[in-house]
Coordinates of C-alpha atoms in Angstrom, one line a residue:
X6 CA 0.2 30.9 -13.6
X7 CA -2.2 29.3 -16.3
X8 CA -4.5 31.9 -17.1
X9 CA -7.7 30.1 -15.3
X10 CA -6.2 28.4 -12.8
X11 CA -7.5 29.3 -10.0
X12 CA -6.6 27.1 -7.0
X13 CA -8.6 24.4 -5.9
X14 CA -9.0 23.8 -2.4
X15 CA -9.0 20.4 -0.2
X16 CA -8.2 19.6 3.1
X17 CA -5.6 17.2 2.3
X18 CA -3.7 15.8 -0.2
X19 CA -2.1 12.5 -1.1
X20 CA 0.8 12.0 -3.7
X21 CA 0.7 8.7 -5.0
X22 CA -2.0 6.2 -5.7
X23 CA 0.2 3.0 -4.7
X24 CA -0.6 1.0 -1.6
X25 CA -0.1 3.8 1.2
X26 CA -1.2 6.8 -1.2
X27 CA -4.6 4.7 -2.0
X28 CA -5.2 3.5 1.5
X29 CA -4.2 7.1 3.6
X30 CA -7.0 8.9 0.5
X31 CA -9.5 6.5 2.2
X32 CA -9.0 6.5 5.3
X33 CA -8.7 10.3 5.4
X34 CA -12.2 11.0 3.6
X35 CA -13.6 8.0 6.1
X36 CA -12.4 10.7 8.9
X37 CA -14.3 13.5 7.5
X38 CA -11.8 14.9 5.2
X39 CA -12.2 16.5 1.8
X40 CA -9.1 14.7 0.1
X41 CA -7.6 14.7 -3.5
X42 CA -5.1 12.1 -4.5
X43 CA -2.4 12.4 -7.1
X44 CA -1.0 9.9 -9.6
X45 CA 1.1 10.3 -12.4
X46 CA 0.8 6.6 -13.2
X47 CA -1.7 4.0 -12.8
X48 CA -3.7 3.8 -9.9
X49 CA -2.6 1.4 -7.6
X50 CA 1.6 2.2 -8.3
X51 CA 4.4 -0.7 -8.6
X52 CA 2.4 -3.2 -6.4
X53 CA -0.9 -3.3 -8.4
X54 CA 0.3 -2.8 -12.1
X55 CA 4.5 -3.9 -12.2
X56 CA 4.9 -5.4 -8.6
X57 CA 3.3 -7.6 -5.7
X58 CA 0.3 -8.5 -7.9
X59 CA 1.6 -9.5 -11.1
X60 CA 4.4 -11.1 -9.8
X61 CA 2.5 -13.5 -7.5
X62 CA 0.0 -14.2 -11.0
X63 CA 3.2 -15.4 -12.6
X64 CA 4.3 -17.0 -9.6
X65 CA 1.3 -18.9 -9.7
X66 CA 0.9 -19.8 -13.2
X67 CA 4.5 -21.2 -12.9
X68 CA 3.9 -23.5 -10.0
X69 CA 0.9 -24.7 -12.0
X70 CA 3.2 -25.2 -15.1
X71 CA 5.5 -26.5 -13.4
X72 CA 3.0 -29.7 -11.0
X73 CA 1.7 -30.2 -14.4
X74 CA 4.7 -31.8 -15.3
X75 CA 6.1 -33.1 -12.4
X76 CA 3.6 -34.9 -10.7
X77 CA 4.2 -38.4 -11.1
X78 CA 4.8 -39.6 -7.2
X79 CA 0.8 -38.9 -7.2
X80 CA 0.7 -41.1 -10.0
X81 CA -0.5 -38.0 -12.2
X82 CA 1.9 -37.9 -15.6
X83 CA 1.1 -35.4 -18.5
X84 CA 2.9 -35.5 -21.9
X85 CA 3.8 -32.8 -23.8
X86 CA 2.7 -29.9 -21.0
X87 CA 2.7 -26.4 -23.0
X88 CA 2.5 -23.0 -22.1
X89 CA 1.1 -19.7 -23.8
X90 CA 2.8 -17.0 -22.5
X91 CA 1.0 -14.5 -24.3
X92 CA -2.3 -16.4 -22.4
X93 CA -0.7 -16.4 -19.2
X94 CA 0.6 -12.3 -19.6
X95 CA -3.3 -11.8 -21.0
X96 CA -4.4 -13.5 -17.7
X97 CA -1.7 -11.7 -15.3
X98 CA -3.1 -8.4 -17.0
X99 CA -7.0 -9.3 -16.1
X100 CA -5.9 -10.0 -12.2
X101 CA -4.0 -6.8 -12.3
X102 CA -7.1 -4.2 -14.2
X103 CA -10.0 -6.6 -11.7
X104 CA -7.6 -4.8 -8.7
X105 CA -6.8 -1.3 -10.2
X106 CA -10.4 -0.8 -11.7
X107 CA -11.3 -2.2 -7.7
X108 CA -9.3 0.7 -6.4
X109 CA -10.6 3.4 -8.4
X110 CA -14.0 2.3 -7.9
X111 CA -13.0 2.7 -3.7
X112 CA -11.7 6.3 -4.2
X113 CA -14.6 7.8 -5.9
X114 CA -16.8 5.7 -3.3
X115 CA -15.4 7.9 -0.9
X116 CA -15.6 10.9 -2.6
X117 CA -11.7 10.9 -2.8
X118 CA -11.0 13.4 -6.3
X119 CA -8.6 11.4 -8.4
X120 CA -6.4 13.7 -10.5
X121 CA -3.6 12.7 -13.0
X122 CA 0.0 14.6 -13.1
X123 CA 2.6 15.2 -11.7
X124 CA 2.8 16.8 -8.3
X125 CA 5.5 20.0 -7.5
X126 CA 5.3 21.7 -3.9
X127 CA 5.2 25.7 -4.3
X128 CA 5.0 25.7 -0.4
X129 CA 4.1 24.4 2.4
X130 CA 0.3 24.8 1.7
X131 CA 0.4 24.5 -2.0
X132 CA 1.1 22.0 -4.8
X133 CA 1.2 22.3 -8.5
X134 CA -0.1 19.4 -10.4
X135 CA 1.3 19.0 -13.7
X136 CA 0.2 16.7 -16.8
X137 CA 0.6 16.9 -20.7
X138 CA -2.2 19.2 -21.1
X139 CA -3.0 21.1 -18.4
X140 CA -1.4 23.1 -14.9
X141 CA -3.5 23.3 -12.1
X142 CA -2.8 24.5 -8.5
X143 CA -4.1 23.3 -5.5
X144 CA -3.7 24.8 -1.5
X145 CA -4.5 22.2 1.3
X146 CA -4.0 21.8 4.9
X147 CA -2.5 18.6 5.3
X148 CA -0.8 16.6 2.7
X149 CA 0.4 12.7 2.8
X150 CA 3.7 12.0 0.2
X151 CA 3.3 8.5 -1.1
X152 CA 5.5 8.3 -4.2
X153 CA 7.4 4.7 -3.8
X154 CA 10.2 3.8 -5.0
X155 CA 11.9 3.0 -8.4
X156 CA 14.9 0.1 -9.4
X157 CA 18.0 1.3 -8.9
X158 CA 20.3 0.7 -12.3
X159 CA 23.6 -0.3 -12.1
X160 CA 26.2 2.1 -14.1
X161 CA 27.5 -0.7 -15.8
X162 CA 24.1 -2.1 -16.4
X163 CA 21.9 0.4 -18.3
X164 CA 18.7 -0.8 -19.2
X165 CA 17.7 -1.6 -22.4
X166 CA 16.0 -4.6 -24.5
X167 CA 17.8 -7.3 -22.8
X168 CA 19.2 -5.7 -19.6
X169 CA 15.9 -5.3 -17.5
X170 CA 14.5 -4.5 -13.9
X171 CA 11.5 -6.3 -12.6
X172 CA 8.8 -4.4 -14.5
X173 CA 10.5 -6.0 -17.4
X174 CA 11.0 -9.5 -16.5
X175 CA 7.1 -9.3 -15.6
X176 CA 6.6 -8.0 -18.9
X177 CA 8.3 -10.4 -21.6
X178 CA 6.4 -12.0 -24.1
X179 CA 8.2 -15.0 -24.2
X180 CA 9.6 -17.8 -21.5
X181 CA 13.3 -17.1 -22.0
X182 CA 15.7 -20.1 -22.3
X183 CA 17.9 -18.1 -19.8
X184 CA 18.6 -15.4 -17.4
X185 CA 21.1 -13.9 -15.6
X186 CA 19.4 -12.6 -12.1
X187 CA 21.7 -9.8 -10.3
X188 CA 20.7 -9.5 -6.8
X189 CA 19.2 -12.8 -4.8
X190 CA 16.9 -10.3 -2.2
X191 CA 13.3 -11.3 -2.5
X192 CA 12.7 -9.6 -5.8
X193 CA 14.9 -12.0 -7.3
X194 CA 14.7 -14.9 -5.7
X195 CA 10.9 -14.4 -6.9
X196 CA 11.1 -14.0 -10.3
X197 CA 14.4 -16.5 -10.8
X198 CA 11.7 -19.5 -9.2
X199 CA 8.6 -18.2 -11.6
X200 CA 10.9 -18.9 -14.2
X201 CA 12.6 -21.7 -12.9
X202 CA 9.9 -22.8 -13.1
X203 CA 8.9 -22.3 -16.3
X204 CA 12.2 -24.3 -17.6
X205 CA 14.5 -21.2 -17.7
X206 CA 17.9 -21.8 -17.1
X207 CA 18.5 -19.4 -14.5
X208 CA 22.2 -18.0 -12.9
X209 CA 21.7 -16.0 -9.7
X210 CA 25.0 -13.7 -8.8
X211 CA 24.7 -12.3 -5.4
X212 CA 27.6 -10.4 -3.8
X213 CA 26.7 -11.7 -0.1
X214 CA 26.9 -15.2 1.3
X215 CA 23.6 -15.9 0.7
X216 CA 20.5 -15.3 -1.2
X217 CA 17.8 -13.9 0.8
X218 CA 20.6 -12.5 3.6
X219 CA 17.3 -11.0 5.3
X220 CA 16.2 -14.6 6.7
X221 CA 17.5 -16.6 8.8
X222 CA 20.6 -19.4 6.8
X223 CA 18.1 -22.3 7.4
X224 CA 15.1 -21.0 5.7
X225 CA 16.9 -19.7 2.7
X226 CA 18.5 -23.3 2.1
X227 CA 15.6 -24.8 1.7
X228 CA 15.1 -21.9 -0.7
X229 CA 18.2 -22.2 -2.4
X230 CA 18.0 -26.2 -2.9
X231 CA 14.3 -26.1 -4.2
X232 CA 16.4 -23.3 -6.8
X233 CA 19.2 -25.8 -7.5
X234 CA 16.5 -28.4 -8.0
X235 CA 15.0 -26.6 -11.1
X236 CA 18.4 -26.3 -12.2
X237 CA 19.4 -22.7 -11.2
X238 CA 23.0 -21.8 -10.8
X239 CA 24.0 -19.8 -7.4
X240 CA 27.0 -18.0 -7.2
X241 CA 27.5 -15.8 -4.0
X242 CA 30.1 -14.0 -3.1
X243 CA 30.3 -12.4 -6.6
X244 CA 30.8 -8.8 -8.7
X245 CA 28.9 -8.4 -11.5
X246 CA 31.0 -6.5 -13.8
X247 CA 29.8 -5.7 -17.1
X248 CA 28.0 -7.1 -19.9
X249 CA 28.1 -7.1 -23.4
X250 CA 24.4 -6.9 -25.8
X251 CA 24.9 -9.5 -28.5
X252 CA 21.8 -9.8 -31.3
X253 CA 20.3 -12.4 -29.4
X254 CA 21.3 -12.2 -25.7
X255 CA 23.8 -10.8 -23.1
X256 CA 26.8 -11.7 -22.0
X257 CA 27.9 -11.2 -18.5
X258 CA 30.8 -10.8 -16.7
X259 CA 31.5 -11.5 -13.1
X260 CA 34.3 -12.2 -10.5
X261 CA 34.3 -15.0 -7.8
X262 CA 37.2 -15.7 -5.9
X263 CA 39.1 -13.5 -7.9
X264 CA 38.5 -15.2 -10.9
X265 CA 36.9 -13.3 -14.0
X266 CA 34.5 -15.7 -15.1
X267 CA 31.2 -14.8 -18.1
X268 CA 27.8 -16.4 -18.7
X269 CA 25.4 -16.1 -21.7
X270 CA 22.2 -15.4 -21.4
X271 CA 19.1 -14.2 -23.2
X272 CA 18.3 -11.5 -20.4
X273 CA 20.1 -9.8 -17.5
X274 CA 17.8 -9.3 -14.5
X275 CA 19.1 -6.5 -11.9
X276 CA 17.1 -6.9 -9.0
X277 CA 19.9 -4.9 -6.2
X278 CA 16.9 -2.6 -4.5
X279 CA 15.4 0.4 -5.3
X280 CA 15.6 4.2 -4.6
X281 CA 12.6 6.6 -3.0
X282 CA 10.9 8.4 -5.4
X283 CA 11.9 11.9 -3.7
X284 CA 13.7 13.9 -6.2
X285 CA 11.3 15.7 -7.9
X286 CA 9.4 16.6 -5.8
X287 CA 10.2 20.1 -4.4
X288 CA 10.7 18.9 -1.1
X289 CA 13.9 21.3 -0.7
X290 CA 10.9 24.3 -1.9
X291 CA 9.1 23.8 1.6
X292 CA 12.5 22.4 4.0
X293 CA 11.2 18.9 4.1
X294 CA 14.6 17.1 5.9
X295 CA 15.7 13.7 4.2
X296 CA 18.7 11.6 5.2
X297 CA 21.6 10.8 3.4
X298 CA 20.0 7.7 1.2
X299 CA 17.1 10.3 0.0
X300 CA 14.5 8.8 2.3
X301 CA 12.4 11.4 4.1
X302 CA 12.9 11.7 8.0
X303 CA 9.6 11.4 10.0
X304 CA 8.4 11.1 13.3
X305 CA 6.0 8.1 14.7
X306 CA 2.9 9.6 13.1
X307 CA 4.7 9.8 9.6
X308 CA 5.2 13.5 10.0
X309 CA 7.7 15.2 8.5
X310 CA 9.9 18.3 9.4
X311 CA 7.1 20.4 8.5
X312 CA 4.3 19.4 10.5
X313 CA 1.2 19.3 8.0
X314 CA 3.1 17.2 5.7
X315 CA 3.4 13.5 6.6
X316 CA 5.5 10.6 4.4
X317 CA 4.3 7.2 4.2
X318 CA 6.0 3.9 3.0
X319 CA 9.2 3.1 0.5
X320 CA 10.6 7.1 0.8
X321 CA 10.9 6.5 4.7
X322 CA 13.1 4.6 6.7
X323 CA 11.9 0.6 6.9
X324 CA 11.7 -2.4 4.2
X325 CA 10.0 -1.4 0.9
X326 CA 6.5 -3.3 1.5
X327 CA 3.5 -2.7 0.3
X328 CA 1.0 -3.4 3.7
X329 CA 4.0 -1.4 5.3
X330 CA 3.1 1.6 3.6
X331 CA -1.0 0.9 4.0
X332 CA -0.6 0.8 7.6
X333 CA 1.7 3.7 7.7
X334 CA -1.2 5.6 5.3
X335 CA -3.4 4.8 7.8
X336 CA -1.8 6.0 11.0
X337 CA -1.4 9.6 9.1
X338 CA -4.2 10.1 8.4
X339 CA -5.3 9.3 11.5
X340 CA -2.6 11.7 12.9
X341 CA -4.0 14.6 10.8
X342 CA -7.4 13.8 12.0
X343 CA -5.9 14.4 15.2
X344 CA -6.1 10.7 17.0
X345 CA -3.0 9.7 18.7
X346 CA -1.9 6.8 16.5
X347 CA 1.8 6.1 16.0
X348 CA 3.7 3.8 14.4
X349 CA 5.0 0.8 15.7
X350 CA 6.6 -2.1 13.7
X351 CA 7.2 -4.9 15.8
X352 CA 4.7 -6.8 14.0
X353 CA 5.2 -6.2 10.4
X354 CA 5.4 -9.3 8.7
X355 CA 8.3 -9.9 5.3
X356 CA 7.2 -12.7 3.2
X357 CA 8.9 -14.0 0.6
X358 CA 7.1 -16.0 -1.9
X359 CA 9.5 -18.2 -3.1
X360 CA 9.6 -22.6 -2.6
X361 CA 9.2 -22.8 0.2
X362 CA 7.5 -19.3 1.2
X363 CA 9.5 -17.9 3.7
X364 CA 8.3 -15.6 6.5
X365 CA 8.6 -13.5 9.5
X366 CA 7.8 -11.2 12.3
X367 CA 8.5 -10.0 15.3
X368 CA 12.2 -11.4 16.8
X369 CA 14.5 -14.2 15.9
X370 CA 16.1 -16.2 18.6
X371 CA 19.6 -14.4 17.3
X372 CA 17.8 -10.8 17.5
X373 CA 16.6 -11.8 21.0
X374 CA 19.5 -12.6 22.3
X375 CA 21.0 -9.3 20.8
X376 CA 18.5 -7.5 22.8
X377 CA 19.1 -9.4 25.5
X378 CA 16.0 -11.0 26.1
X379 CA 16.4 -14.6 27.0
X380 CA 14.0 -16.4 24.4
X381 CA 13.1 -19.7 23.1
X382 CA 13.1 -21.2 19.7
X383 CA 10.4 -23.7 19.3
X384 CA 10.6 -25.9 16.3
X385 CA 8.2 -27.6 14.7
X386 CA 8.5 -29.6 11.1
X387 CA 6.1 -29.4 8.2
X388 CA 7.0 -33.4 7.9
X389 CA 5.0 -34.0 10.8
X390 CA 1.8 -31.8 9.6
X391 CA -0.8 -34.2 7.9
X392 CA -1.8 -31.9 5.6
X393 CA 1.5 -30.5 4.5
X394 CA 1.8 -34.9 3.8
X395 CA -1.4 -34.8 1.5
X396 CA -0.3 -31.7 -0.4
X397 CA 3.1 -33.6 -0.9
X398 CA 5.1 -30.5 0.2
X399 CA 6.2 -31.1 3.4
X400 CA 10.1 -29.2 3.4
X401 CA 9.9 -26.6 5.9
X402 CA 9.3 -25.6 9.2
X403 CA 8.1 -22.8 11.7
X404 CA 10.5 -21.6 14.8
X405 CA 8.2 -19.7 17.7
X406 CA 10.1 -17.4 19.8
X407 CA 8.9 -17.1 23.0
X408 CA 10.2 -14.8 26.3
X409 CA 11.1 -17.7 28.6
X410 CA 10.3 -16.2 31.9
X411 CA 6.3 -16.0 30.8
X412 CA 5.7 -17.5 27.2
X413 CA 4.9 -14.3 26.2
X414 CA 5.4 -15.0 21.6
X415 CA 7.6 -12.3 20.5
X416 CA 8.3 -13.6 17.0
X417 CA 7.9 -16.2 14.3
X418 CA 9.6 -17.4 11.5
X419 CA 8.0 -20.2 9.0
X420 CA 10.0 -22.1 5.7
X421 CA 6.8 -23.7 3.6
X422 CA 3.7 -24.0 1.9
X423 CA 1.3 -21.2 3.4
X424 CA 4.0 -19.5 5.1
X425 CA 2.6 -16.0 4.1
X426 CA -0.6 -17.0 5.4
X427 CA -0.1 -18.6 8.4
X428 CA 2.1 -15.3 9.5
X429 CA -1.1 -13.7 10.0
X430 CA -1.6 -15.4 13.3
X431 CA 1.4 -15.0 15.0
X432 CA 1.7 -11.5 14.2
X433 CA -1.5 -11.1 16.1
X434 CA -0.2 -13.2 18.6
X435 CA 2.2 -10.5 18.8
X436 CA -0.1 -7.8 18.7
X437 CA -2.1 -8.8 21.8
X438 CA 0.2 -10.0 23.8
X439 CA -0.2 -13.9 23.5
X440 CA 1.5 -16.7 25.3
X441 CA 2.6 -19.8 24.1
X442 CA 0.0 -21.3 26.2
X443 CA -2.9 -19.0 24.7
X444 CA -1.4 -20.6 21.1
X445 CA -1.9 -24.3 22.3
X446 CA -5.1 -24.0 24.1
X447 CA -6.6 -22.6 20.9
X448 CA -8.4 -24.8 19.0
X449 CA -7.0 -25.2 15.6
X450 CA -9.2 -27.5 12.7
X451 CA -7.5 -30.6 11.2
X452 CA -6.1 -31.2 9.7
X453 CA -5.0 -27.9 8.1
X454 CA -1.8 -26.4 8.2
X455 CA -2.5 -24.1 10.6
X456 CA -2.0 -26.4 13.4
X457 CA 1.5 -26.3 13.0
X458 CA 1.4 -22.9 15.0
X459 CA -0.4 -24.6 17.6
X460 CA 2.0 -27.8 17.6
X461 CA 4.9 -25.1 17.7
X462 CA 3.1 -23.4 20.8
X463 CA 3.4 -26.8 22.5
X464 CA 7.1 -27.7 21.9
X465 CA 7.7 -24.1 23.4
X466 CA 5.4 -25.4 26.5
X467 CA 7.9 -28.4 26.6
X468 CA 4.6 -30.8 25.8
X469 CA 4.4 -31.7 22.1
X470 CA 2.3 -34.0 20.7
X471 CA 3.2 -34.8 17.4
X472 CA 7.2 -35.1 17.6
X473 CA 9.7 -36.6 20.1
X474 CA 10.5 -33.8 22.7

């Protein structure tokens, strides 16, 4: 031991300052808790400083770059549109220290102690936390792990100048000409439209049949033709091999069909998942279980094998999303603070923000049907929305699912503009126990996009208004 460290006592402690680390701290000290929270980074992990934040900033400032120039059916031209990418990284870098220096502010508001290091268990009631300069120990009664996840790196792929993960491609200083994306999940897909957008001449290489395999094959068309549009390349079906590092660029090699086939490029994106951050850890130290993949096995109040010590969001079994782990943050420390909350995921939303947004919750008909509940899939088109029309973005659509003995919504999916926040009502729909009816007899303002739930709620009914039944 350091000579004066003495051990510093809280009643629980969190590991990680990301989205479920942050969110647990506070919700723990709003329960009475003395709580400490541990970060080796930034405050706020991947989704504040190198994930969903930034990447929606440059998601934005390339839908802006690209309307600027493409606007003409509105009779709007403009000549010679520019970008400064060093103004629109300065810009993505304000949005991103207004939200961390936010976060920070709502710790110490509620008395949560923010240390910096990295965190080591001794046992099952103590934690080592070291940095550069300094060892200190702390004993605790509860404690919440919350350490993320990482990109995983492909052997062949080694990162380097031009062979990048996500934090990267949100981090270059200039629009590249073109880029090889490896892996069309949501990451991707993301980042290859932002830049799409931005003129880059993109190549996606994804080993499935689709891009976006999580949705259902009619959503991610309209993804994939929006993609094609702005003059991406998709090729499916295909192993990325290798890739050579030239002065200026990559080269990459890839098989389709049995056929060898290389593109240039100035970067190689890999964007094929990521790993929990539970290897270092010392989770063997105290017997915490974990399953073959490295993710940590709890129970539905995020406990783990060793019952004061709970695991929240990308290290446990589910999707790797952000308001995932915040809810899961929440229900442990509810859990410690001995309430009966449990998980319960039905309602979680995935959104991809892509063109069109795509989202989801609950069911699809297919999933449904799996679990043998007879459903129905009610359709309605953005085409047919007035203000979808006036924002001249009118691809897409939203599919309720319904339970057809009683109405009763048991998911949603949505292809268009506003999908990620329109998915907000249905998964409360969800949550209370909705009908269809309960939908339609709502009274939604026009004209607004929102009224396409309500629309959807009445083809489910068999009485729509606005289409043809």
């Amino acid at each position: 031991m350091v000579v004066g460290d003495f051990p510093i006592e809280t009643d629980t402690i969190v590991i990680g300052a990301g989205p479920g680390g942050y969110v647990a701290a506070i919700r723990a000290a709003q329960l009475g808790q003395k709580v400490t929270i541990v970060e080796k980074g930034t405050v706020g992990g991947v989704c504040l400083n190198v994930g969903c934040i930034p990447s929606k900033a440059l998601i934005s400032a390339g839908h802006r770059f690209h309307e600027a120039g493409s606007s003409e059916e509105m009779g709007i031209t403009a000549e010679n549109v520019k970008v400064d990418f060093s103004k629109v990284q300065a810009w993505k870098g304000s949005v991103v220290n207004k939200l961390t220096g936010g976060v920070s502010g709502l710790l110490k508001g509620n008395k949560v102690e923010i240390v910096s290091g990295e965190a080591y268990f001794v046992d099952a009631n103590t934690l080592r936390v070291m940095s550069e300069t300094s060892a200190q120990t702390y004993t605790f009664k509860n404690a919440i792990i919350a350490t993320g996840s990482t990109p995983i790196e492909l052997p062949a792929f080694k990162y380097s100048k031009r062979i990048i993960n996500s934090t990267g491609a949100l981090a270059l200083d200039e629009v590249p000409s073109s880029m090889v994306v490896i892996g069309g999940g949501y990451i991707g897909t993301e980042l290859s439209g932002a830049y799409a957008n931005f003129g880059t001449k993109i190549t996606i290489l994804e080993g499935a049949d689709e891009i976006l395999a999580g949705f259902e094959k009619q959503m991610s068309a309209l993804v994939k033709r929006n993609l094609k549009k702005r003059g991406a390349e998709i090729v499916t079906k295909a192993l990325a091999k290798g890739v050579e590092e030239t002065e200026n660029g990559v080269v990459v090699t890839y098989e389709v069909k049995g056929e060898e086939k290389k593109v240039e490029a100035d970067y190689v994106l890999v964007t094929v998942g990521r790993r929990p951050n539970t290897d270092e850890l010392g989770l063997e130290q105290v017997g915490i279980k974990k399953t073959d993949r490295g993710l940590v096995e709890t129970d539905k109040q995020c406990r783990t094998s060793v019952s004061n010590i709970y695991a929240i969001g990308d290290i446990v079994e589910g999707p790797p999303l952000a308001h995932k782990a915040s809810y899961e943050g929440k229900i442990a420390a509810e859990a410690i603070a001995g309430h009966a909350s449990e998980i319960d995921y039905l309602a979680i939303p995935a959104v991809v923000f892509s063109e069109p947004e795509l989202a989801s919750v609950g069911y699809t008909e297919q999933q449904a049907k799996e679990e043998g509940i007879e459903a129905i899939g009610a359709k309605f088109p953005f085409a047919a929305n007035g203000r979808a029309l006036s924002l001249n973005s009118a691809d897409g659509f939203m599919k309720l699912v319904t339970r057809k003995e009683d109405g009763l919504v048991i998911g949603a999916q949505i292809a268009g503009p506003g999908a990620s926040d329109m998915i907000a009502e249905l998964g409360l729909a969800i949550e209370a126990g909705m009908t269809a009816e309960d939908i339609a007899m709502t009274i939604h303002a026009h004209p607004t996009l929102g009224e396409i739930t309500m629309e959807a709620a009445e083809v489910a009914l068999g009485s729509p208004i606005h289409i043809i039944k």
